[in-house]
Amino acid sequence: MSQTATQTIETHHEDMIHDAQLDYYSRRLATASSDHTIKIFDVDGDSQRLVETLTGHEAPVWQVSWAHPKFGSILASCSYDGRVFIWKEQNGTWSRIKEHNVHTASVNSVSWAPHELGAMLACASSDGKVSVLEYKDDGSWETYVIDAHGIGCNAVTWAPAAIPGSLVQANGGAPTISVVKKLVSAGCDNLIKIWGWREDTKSWQEEETLEGHSDWVRDVSWAPSIGLPKSYLASCSQDKTVLIWTQNSPNSKWTKKLLGEKFPDVVWRVSWSLSGNVLAVSCGDNKVTLWKEDSKGEWECVQQLEEDH
């Protein structure tokens, strides 16, 4: 998960910013705007400098996502125009290395897989499908398409690559970690679905459907693994609620808990801190709240931030 920028950026966009993501080292900021552009800034302390404006989308750009630096300086963008672009910077010049055109409606979310899985990008669209693009060693891209949510998909994200609690000592040797390929998607059918990759059939299979929201699920976020056997998911919805889903061990049932009370407005985004134990919630009232679990397993609001506009 990328960190979201907290400093105020003079973004030079004519219109509304839909997303802002810092790269892995927090040295670059990419913004996605309703003016169809993506802007790249160099960030140095409190100052930032516009270095590039990427054009090519023909409608508002909803989200941007940086790949892990081991793959180079690579950014994905998705737009209401139904397209996903992958951009690469080499020697100070940005170029578009891939145009992904399988969707027939707005692409609402793009998310890179954990780097251990290779260069893989998941995309969620209003056409109800989730697509996965995988970069192959020969320079080609392979595409997989999942029929995810009948009436539209709002968000997609990945599970951590290591199964919680999978760090086991094998015969006194080095610990081995089982690597997993799992996605989670959020739909306009009010459902959250977890998908697992099946090596035998070379396909994505639905493993679990989580029901709990009474309106569109806007975003979903899987917490980074912090060495506990538990898995945590957060989901937020048009129904003005955030749910925390917990799985105590890899094969047990998911249980849900309401975060606080109902929020005053639609909840648009949920994102976990890199250490996995603080949840940021972005609400339609322009407030961001930070939440933490106490020793009794109760979630409490530890900070409220006002977003400047």
Tab-separated table of N, CA and C in Angstrom, residues 145-147 181-183 193-208:
chain	number	residue	atom	x	y	z
A	145	VAL	N	-9.188	-12.367	-16.832
A	145	VAL	CA	-10.386	-11.575	-16.529
A	145	VAL	C	-11.286	-12.382	-15.608
A	146	ILE	N	-11.740	-11.743	-14.533
A	146	ILE	CA	-12.618	-12.388	-13.552
A	146	ILE	C	-13.988	-11.712	-13.625
A	147	ASP	N	-15.050	-12.505	-13.764
A	147	ASP	CA	-16.409	-11.952	-13.632
A	147	ASP	C	-16.685	-11.804	-12.145
A	181	LYS	N	-1.286	-16.012	-3.619
A	181	LYS	CA	-1.812	-15.014	-4.565
A	181	LYS	C	-3.294	-14.878	-4.287
A	182	LYS	N	-3.658	-13.779	-3.635
A	182	LYS	CA	-5.066	-13.536	-3.325
A	182	LYS	C	-5.420	-12.093	-3.616
A	183	LEU	N	-6.641	-11.906	-4.116
A	183	LEU	CA	-7.179	-10.574	-4.390
A	183	LEU	C	-8.452	-10.400	-3.593
A	193	LYS	N	-15.560	-9.799	-2.238
A	193	LYS	CA	-15.215	-11.163	-2.645
A	193	LYS	C	-13.703	-11.361	-2.591
A	194	ILE	N	-13.317	-12.532	-2.103
A	194	ILE	CA	-11.899	-12.888	-2.033
A	194	ILE	C	-11.632	-13.941	-3.105
A	195	TRP	N	-10.578	-13.709	-3.895
A	195	TRP	CA	-10.237	-14.568	-5.032
A	195	TRP	C	-8.854	-15.153	-4.820
A	196	GLY	N	-8.705	-16.435	-5.101
A	196	GLY	CA	-7.399	-17.081	-4.977
A	196	GLY	C	-6.952	-17.628	-6.319
A	197	TRP	N	-5.650	-17.567	-6.575
A	197	TRP	CA	-5.097	-18.101	-7.825
A	197	TRP	C	-4.929	-19.607	-7.700
A	198	ARG	N	-5.449	-20.339	-8.704
A	198	ARG	CA	-5.299	-21.790	-8.734
A	198	ARG	C	-4.281	-22.152	-9.803
A	199	GLU	N	-3.164	-22.663	-9.362
A	199	GLU	CA	-2.081	-22.993	-10.299
A	199	GLU	C	-2.513	-24.122	-11.238
A	200	ASP	N	-3.302	-25.086	-10.718
A	200	ASP	CA	-3.680	-26.244	-11.536
A	200	ASP	C	-4.582	-25.850	-12.715
A	201	THR	N	-5.497	-24.897	-12.500
A	201	THR	CA	-6.404	-24.511	-13.582
A	201	THR	C	-5.992	-23.187	-14.230
A	202	LYS	N	-4.904	-22.596	-13.722
A	202	LYS	CA	-4.424	-21.292	-14.221
A	202	LYS	C	-5.571	-20.271	-14.269
A	203	SER	N	-6.285	-20.180	-13.151
A	203	SER	CA	-7.423	-19.252	-13.128
A	203	SER	C	-7.640	-18.729	-11.710
A	204	TRP	N	-8.385	-17.635	-11.633
A	204	TRP	CA	-8.760	-17.060	-10.344
A	204	TRP	C	-10.103	-17.634	-9.911
A	205	GLN	N	-10.167	-18.147	-8.691
A	205	GLN	CA	-11.391	-18.763	-8.173
A	205	GLN	C	-11.914	-17.965	-6.983
A	206	GLU	N	-13.234	-17.852	-6.925
A	206	GLU	CA	-13.839	-17.181	-5.767
A	206	GLU	C	-13.706	-18.094	-4.550
A	207	GLU	N	-13.084	-17.563	-3.486
A	207	GLU	CA	-12.886	-18.380	-2.278
A	207	GLU	C	-13.886	-18.040	-1.190
A	208	GLU	N	-14.346	-16.797	-1.217
A	208	GLU	CA	-15.173	-16.340	-0.093
A	208	GLU	C	-15.974	-15.125	-0.531
